[in-house]
Tab-separated table of C-alpha atoms in Angstrom:
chain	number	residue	atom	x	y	z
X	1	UNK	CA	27.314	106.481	-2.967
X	2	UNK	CA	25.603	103.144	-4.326
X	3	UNK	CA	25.418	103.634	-8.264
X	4	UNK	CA	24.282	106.002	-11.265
X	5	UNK	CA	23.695	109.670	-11.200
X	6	UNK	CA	19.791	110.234	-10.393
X	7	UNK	CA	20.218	113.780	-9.229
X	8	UNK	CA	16.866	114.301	-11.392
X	9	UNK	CA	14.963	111.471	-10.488
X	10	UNK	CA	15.745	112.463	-6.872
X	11	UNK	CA	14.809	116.218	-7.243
X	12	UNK	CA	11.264	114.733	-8.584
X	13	UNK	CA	10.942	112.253	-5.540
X	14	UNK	CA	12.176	115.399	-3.072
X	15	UNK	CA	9.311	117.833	-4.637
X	16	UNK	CA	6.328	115.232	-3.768
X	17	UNK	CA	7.921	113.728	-1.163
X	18	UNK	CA	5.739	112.803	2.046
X	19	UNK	CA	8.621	111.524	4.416
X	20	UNK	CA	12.385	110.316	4.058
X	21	UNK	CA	14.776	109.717	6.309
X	22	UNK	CA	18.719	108.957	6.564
X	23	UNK	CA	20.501	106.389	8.635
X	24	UNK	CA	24.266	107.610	9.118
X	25	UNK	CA	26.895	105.693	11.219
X	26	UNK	CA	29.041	106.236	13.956
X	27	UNK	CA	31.809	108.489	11.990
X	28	UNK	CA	28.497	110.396	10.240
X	29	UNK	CA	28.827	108.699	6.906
X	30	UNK	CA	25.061	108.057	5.328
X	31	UNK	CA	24.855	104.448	5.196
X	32	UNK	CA	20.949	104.388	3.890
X	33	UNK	CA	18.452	106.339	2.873
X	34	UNK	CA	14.400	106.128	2.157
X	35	UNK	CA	11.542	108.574	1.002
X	36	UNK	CA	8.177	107.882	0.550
X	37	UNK	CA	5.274	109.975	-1.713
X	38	UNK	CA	1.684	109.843	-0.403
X	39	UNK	CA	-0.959	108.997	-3.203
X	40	UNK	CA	-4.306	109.619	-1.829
X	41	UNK	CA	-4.941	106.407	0.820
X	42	UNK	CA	-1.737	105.079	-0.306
X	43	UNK	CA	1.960	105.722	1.231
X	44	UNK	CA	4.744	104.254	-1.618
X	45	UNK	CA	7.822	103.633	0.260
X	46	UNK	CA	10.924	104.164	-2.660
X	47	UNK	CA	13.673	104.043	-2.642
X	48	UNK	CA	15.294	102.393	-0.272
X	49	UNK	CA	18.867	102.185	-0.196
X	50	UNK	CA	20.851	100.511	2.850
X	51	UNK	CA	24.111	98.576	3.735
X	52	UNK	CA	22.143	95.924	5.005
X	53	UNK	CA	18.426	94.692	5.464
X	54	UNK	CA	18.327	95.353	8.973
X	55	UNK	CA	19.022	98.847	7.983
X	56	UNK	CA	16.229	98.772	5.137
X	57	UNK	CA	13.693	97.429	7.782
X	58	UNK	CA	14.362	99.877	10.022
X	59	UNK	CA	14.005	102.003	7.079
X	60	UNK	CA	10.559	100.889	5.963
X	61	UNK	CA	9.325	100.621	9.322
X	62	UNK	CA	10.209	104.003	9.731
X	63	UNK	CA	8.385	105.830	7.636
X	64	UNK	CA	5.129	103.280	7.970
X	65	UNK	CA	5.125	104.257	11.649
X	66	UNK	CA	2.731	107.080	11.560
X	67	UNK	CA	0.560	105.842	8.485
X	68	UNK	CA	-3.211	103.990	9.046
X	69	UNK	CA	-3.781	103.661	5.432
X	70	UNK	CA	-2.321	101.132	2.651
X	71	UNK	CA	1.443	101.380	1.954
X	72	UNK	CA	3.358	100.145	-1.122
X	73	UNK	CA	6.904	99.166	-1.577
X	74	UNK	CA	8.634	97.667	-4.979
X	75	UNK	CA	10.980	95.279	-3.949
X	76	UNK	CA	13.375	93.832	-6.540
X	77	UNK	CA	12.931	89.962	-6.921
X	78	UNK	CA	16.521	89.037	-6.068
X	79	UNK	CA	16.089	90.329	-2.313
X	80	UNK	CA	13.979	87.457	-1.216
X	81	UNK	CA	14.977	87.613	2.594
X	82	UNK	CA	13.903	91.478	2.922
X	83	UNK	CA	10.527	90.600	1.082
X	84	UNK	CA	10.245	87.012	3.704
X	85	UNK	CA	10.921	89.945	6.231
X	86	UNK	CA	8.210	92.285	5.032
X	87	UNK	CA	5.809	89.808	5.021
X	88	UNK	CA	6.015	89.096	8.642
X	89	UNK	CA	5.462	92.598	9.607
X	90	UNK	CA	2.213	92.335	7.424
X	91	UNK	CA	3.374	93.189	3.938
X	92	UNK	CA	2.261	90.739	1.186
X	93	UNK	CA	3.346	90.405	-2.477
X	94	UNK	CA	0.700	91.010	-5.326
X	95	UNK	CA	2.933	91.026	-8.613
X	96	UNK	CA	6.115	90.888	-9.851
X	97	UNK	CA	7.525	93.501	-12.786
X	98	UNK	CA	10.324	91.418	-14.730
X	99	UNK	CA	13.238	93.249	-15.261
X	100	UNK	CA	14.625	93.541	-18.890
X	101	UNK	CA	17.825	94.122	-19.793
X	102	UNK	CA	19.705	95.069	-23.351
X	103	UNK	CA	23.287	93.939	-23.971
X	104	UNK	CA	23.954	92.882	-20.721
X	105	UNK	CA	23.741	90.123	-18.274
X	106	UNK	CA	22.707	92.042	-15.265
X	107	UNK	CA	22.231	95.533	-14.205
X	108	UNK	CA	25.127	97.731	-13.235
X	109	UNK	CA	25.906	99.063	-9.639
X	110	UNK	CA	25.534	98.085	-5.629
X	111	UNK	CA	22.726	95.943	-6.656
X	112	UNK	CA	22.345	94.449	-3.352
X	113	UNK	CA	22.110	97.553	-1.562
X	114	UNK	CA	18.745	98.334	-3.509
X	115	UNK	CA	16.100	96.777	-1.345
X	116	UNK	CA	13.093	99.390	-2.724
X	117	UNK	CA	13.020	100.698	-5.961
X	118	UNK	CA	11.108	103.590	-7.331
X	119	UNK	CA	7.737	102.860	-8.127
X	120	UNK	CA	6.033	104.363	-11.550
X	121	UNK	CA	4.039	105.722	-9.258
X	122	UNK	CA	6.181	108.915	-9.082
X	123	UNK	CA	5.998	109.242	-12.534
């Protein structure tokens, strides 16, 4: 749908998962797609994959609606407008991870349709 072949990463995420949810369109077709992994006090929302940021927020907000405790998401640097739209709903940034990439300029795939990534939290 939006890039590489994670079918392992995902079965990981799918055994410890707490939550996830799907957005699909009109016609059915999955359009976005979230889990999250609860870590004691802490809820890690990641992945989040979307068409748009208004489908990531809904996303996020989602699977946060329930929670009372702390909640993590690791949002790539380039989507500055979904982290200015975090922070109003009370999310605030405490580090950035630089990306590094070898023999390349930028990493491959639908990019922009990565608005949470998978923490190394899920190990």
């Amino acid at each position: 749908m939006f890039g590489a072949d994670r079918h392992d990463v995902y079965k990981a995420l799918y055994r410890n998962m707490h939550a996830g949810m799907v957005l699909r369109d009109e016609r059915d077709t999955v359009c976005g797609f979230a889990l999250s992994v609860k870590r004691n006090d802490l809820l890690v929302v990641g992945p989040v994959i979307a068409e748009n940021q208004e489908a990531a927020l809904h996303l996020v907000q989602s699977l946060c609606l329930d929670w009372n405790g702390r909640v993590r998401t690791d949002v790539p640097s380039e989507q500055t407008s979904f982290m200015a739209r975090l922070s109003k709903s009370g999310f605030s940034e405490k580090m950035v991870s630089p990306v590094m990439v070898l023999g390349a300029t930028c990493l491959p795939g639908q990019r922009n349709c990565l608005f949470s990534i998978v923490g190394p939290v899920f190990g």
